[in-house]
CSV table of C-alpha atoms and ligand atoms in Angstrom, one decimal:
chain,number,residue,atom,x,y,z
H,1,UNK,CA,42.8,137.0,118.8
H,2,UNK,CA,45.4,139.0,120.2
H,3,UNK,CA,48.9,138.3,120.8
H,4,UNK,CA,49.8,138.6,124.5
H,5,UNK,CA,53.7,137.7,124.2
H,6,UNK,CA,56.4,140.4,124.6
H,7,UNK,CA,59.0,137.5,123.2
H,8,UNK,CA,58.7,134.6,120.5
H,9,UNK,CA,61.3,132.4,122.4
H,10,UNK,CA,59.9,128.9,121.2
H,11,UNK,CA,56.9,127.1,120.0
H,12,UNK,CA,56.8,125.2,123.3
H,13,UNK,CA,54.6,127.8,125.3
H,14,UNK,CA,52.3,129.0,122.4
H,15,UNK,CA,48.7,128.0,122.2
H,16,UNK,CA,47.2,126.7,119.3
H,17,UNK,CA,45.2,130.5,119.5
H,18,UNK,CA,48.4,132.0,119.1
H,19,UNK,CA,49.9,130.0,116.7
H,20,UNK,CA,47.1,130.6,114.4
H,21,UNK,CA,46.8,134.0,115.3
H,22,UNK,CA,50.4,134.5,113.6
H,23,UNK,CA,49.6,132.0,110.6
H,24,UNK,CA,46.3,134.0,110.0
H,25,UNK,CA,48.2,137.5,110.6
H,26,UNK,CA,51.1,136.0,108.0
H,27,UNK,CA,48.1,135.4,105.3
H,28,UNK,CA,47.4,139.1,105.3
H,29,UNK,CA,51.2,139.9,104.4
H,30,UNK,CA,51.6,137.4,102.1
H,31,UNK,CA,50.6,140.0,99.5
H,32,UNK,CA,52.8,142.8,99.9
H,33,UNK,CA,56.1,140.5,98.5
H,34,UNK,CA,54.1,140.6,95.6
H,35,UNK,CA,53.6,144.1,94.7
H,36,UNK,CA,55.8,146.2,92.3
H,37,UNK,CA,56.8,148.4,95.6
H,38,UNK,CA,56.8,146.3,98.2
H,39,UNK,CA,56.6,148.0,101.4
H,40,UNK,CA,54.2,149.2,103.9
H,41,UNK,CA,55.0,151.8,106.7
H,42,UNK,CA,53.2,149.7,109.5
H,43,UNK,CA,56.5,149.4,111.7
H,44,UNK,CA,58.2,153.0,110.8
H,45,UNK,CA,60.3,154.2,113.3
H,46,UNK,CA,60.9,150.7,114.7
H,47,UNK,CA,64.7,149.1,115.2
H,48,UNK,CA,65.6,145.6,114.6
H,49,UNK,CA,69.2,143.8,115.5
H,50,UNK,CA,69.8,140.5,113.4
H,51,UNK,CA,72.5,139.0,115.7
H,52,UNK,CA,73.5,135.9,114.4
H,53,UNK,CA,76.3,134.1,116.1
H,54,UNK,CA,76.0,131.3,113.7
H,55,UNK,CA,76.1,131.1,110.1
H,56,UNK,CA,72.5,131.5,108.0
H,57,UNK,CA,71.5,132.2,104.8
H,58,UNK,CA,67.3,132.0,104.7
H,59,UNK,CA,66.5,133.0,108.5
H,60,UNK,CA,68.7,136.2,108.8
H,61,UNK,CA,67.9,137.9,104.8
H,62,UNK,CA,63.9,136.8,105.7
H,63,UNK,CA,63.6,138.4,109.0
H,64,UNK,CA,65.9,141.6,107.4
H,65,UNK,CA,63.5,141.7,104.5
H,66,UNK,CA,60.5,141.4,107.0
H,67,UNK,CA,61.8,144.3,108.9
H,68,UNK,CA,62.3,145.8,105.4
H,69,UNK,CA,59.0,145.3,104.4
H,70,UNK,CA,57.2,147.0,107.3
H,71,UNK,CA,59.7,149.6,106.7
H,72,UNK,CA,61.6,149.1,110.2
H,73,UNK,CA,65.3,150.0,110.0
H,74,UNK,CA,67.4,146.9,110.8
H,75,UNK,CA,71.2,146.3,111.9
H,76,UNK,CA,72.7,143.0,110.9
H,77,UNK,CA,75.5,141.7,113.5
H,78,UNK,CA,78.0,139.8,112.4
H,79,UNK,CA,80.2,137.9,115.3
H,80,UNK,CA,83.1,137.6,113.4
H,81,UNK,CA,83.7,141.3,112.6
H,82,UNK,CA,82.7,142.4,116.2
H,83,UNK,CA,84.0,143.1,119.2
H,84,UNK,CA,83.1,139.4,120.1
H,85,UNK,CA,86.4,138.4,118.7
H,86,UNK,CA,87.9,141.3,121.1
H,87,UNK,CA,86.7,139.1,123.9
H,88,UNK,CA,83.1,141.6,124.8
H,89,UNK,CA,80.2,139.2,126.5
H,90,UNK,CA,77.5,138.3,125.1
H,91,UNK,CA,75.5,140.1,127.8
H,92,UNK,CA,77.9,143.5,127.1
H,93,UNK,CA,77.0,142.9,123.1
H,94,UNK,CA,73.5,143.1,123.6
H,95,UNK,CA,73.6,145.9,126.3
H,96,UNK,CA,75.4,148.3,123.8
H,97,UNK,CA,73.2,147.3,120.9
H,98,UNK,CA,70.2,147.8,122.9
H,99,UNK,CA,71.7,151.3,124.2
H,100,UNK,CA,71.5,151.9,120.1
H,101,UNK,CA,67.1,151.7,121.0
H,102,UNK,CA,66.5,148.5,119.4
H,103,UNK,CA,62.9,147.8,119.6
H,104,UNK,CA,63.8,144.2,118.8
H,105,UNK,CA,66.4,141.8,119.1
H,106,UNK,CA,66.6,138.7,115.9
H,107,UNK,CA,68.9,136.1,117.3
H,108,UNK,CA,70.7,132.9,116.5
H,109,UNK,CA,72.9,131.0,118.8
H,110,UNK,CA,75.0,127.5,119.1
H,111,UNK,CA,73.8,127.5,122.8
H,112,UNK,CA,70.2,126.4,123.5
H,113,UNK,CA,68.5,128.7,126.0
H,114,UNK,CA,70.6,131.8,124.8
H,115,UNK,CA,67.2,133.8,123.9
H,116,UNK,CA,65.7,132.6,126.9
H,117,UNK,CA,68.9,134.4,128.8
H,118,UNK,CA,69.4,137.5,126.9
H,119,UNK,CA,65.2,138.3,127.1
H,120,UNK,CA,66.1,138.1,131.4
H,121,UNK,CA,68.1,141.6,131.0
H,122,UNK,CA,66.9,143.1,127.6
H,123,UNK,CA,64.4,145.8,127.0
H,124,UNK,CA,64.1,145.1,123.7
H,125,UNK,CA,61.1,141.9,122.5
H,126,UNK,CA,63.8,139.2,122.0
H,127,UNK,CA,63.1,136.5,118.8
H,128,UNK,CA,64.2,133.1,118.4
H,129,UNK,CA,65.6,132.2,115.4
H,130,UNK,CA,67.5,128.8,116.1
H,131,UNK,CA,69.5,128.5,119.7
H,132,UNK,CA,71.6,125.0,119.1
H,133,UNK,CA,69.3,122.1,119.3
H,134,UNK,CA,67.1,123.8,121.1
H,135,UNK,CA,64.1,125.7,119.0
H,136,UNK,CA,63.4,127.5,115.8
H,137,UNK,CA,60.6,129.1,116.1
H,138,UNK,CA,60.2,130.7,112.9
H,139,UNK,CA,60.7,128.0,111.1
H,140,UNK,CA,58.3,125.7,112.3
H,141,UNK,CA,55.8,128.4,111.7
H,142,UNK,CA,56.9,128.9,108.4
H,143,UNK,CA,56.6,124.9,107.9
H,144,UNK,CA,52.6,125.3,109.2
H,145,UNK,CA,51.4,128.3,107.3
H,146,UNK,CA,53.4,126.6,104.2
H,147,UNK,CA,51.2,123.1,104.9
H,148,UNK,CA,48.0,124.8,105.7
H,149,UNK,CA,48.6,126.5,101.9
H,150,UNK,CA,48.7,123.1,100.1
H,151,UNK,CA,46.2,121.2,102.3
H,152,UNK,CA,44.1,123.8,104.3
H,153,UNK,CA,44.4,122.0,107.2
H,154,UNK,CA,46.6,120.0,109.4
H,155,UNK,CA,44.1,118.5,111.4
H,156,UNK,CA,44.8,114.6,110.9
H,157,UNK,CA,47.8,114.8,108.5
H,158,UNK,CA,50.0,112.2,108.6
H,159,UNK,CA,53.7,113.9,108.8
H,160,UNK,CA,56.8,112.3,108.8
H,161,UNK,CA,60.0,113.9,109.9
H,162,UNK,CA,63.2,112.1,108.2
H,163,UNK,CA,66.8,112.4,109.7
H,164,UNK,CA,68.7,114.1,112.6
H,165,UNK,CA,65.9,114.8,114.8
H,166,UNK,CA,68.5,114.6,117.7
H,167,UNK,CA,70.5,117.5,117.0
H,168,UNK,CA,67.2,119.1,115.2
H,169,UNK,CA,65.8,122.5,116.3
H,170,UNK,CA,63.4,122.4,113.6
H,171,UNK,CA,62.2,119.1,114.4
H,172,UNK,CA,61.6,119.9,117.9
H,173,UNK,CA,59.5,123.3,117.1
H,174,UNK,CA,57.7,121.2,114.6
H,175,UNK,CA,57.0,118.2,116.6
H,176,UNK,CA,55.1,120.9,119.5
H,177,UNK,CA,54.2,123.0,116.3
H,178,UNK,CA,52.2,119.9,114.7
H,179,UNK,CA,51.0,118.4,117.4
H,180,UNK,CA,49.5,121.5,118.7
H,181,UNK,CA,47.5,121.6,115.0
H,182,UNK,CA,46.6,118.5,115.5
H,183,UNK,CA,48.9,116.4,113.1
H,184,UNK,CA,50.0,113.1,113.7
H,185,UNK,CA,53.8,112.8,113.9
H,186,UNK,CA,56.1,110.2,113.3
H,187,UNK,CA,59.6,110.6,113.3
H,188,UNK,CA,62.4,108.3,111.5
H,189,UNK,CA,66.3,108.4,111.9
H,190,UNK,CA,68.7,106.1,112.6
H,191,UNK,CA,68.8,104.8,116.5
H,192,UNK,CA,71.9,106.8,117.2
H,193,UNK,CA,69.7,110.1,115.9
H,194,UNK,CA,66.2,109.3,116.8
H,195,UNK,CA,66.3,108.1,120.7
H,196,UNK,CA,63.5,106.4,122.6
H,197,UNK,CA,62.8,109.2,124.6
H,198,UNK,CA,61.4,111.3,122.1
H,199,UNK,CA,58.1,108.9,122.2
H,200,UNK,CA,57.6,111.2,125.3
H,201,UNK,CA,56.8,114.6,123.1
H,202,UNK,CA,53.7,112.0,121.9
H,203,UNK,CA,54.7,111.1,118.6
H,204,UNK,CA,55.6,107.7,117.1
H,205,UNK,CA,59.2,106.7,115.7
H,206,UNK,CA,60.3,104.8,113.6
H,207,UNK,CA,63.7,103.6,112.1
H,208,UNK,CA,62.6,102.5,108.6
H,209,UNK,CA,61.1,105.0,106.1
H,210,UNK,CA,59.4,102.7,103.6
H,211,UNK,CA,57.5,101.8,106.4
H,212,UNK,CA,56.7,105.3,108.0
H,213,UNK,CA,56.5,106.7,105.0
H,214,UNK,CA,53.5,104.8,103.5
H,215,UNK,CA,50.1,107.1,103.2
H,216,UNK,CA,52.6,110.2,104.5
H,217,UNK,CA,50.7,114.0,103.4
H,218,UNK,CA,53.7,115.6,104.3
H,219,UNK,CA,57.5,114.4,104.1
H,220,UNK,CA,59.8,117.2,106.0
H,221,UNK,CA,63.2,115.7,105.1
H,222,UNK,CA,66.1,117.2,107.8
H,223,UNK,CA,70.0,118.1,107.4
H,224,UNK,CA,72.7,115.8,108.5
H,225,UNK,CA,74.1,118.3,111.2
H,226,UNK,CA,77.7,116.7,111.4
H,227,UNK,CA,78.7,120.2,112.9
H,228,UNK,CA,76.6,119.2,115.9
H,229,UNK,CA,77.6,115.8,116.2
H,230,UNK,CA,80.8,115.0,118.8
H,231,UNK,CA,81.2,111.4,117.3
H,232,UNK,CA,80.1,109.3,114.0
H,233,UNK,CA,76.5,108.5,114.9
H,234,UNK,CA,76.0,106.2,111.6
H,235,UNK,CA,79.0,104.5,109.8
H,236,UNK,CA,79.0,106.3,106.7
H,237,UNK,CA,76.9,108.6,104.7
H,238,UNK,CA,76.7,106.0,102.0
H,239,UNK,CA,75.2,103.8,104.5
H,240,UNK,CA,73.0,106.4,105.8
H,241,UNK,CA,71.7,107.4,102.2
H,242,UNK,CA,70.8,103.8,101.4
H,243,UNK,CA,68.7,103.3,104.3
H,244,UNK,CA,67.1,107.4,104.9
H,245,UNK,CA,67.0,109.2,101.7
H,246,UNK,CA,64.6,110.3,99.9
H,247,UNK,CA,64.0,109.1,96.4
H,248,UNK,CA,61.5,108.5,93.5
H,249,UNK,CA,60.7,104.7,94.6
H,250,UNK,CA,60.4,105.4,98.4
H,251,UNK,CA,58.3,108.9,97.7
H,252,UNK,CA,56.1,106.1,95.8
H,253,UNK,CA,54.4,104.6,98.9
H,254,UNK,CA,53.5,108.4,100.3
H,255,UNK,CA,49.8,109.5,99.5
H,256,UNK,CA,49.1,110.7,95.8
H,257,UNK,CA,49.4,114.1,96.6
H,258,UNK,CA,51.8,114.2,99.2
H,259,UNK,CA,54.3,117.2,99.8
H,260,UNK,CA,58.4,117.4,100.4
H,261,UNK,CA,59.7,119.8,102.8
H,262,UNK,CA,62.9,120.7,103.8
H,263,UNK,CA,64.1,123.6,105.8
H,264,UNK,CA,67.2,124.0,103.9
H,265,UNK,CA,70.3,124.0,103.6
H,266,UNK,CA,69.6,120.9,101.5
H,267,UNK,CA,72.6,117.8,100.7
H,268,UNK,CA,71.3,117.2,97.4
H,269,UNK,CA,71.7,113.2,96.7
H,270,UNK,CA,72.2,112.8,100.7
H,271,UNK,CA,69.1,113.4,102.5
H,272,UNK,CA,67.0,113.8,99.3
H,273,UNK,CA,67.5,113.0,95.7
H,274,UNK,CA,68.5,116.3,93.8
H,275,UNK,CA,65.3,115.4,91.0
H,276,UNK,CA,62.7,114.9,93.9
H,277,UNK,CA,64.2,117.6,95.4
H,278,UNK,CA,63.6,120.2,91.9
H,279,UNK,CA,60.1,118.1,91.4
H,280,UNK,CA,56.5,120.1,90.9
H,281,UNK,CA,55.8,117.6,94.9
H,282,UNK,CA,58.7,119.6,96.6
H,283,UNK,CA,57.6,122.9,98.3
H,284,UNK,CA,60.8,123.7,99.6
H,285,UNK,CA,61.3,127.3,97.8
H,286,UNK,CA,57.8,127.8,99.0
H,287,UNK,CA,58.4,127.8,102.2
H,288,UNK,CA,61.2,130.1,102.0
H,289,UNK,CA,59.0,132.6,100.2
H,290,UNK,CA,56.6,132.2,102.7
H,291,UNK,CA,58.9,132.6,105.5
H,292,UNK,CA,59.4,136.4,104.9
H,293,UNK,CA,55.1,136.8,105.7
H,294,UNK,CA,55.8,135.1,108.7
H,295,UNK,CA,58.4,136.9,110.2
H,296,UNK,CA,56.5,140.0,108.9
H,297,UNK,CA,53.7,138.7,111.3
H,298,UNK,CA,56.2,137.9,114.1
H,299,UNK,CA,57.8,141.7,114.1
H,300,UNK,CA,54.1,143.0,113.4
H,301,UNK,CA,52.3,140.9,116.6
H,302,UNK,CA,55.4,141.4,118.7
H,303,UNK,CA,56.0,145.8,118.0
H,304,UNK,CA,52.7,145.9,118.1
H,305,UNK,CA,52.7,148.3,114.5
H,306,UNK,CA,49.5,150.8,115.9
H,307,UNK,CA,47.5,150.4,113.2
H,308,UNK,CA,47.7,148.3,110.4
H,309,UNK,CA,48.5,149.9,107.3
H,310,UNK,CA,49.0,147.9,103.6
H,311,UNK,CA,48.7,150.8,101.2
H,312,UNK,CA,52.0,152.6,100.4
Q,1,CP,N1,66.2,127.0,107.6
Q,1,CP,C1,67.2,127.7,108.1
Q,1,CP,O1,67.3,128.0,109.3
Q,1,CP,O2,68.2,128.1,107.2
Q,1,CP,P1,69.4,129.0,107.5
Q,1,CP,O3,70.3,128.3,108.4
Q,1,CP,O4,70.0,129.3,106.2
Q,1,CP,O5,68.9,130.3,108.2
């Protein structure tokens, strides 16, 4: 199937085709991480721009290794030793990196619809990876080809996302990710972090996990984003871990062979218990391994690498 997208600016617009179209590409790079040299020269000659804007420590070294790894060259931006700090736009910061000949433009920003903006005046295919509380593309991807590797499918599996799906840009790409795949979704959160209104995106919520969570395939457990949050949304995170964490007991009602996910950063002992979190049923440093093949995928089916090379 091809790929007929210049930009990867949310899961929103993507068709199930294309969505497996970059898990299926993703399988085919899986590989290459695990040879002795591992690099192929499908994207030689290309340019990539990591411009983060906010902090990240699996997104921005997976899509640099990605780039690495098709053997593109890649520039990682750093706002606070720019010229950002100088007072230069946005819009001016992108113009002079693209005048560089970027081929493609990696970024991360507090303000949702900032990819969205900069793809308006850029040359350059523009990536998503995590505007506010907006999308993240990647990861949700990531969180797929990761599922469909324990369970083949995700036709019919019962998912549960746990936590701040308010101020959650994963659990928005996820929920039109899953749903898409045909998962059934149910999200649980305290009221303050899990309103009404998100019955409208077609999934079911719920505020008590020992309930949502009985015969769960797959628990995604989310970050308490207090750098998000303009007020205390739940009295205390004493409270909150007494009611929404994860731990031995509730993971008990979950189906036999269920799977923990997290996107990461992790709170050990907050959202998840730190054992449960380290246990042989949590696939959370799987997904970050897997994350580099689908970003590899992402610059492949977006650069359009001519032909595909895998030997050396
Ligand atoms: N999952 C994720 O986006 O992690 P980083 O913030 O470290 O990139």
């Amino acid at each position: 199937m091809p790929f007929d997208h210049k930009h990867l600016l949310a899961i929103e617009p993507l068709s199930k085709e294309d969505i497996l179209t970059i898990l299926d590409t993703a399988e085919s790079f899986l590989e290459i991480s695990t040879r002795e040299v591992k690099k192929v020269p499908t994207l030689r000659g290309k340019t990539v721009i990591n411009l983060f804007f906010e902090p990240s420590t699996r997104t921005r070294s997976s899509f640099e290794l990605a780039a690495k790894r098709l053997s593109a060259d890649i520039v990682n931006f750093s706002k606070e030793i720019s010229s950002v700090v100088k007072g230069e736009t946005l819009k001016d910061t992108v113009l002079n990196l693209e005048a560089m000949q970027s081929d493609a433009i990696v970024i991360r920003h507090s303000c949702p619809g900032t990819p969205r903006y900069i793809s308006t005046f850029c040359r350059s295919h523009v990536i998503n990876a995590g505007d506010g509380a907006h999308e993240h593309p990647t990861q949700a991807l990531l969180d797929a080809f990761t599922i469909r590797q324990q369970k083949k499918s995700l036709e019919g599996l019962k998912t549960v996302i746990v936590g701040d799906i308010l101020h959650s840009r994963v659990a928005r790409s996820n929920i039109y990710l899953l749903k898409k795949l045909g998962a059934e979704v149910v999200c649980v959160g305290p009221p303050a972090l899990l309103p009404e209104e998100f019955k409208e995106f077609g999934i079911a919520i719920d505020y008590n996990l020992d309930r949502a969570i009985r015969g769960a395939d797959v628990i995604m457990m989310l970050r308490i984003q207090l750098e998000r949050q303009q007020k205390n949304l739940f009295p205390s995170l004493r409270e909150y871990r007494n009611i929404y964490s994860l731990t031995k007991k509730r993971f008990r009602r979950a189906k036999k062979n269920a799977i923990i996910m997290h996107p990461g950063p992790i709170n050990r002992g907050v959202e998840i218990s730190a054992d449960l979190a380290d246990s042989a049923k949590s696939v959370i440093l799987r997904q970050v391994e897997n994350g580099i093949a689908v970003r590899m995928a992402v610059l492949y089916l977006l650069l359009g690498g001519k032909e595909r090379e895998t030997t050396d």
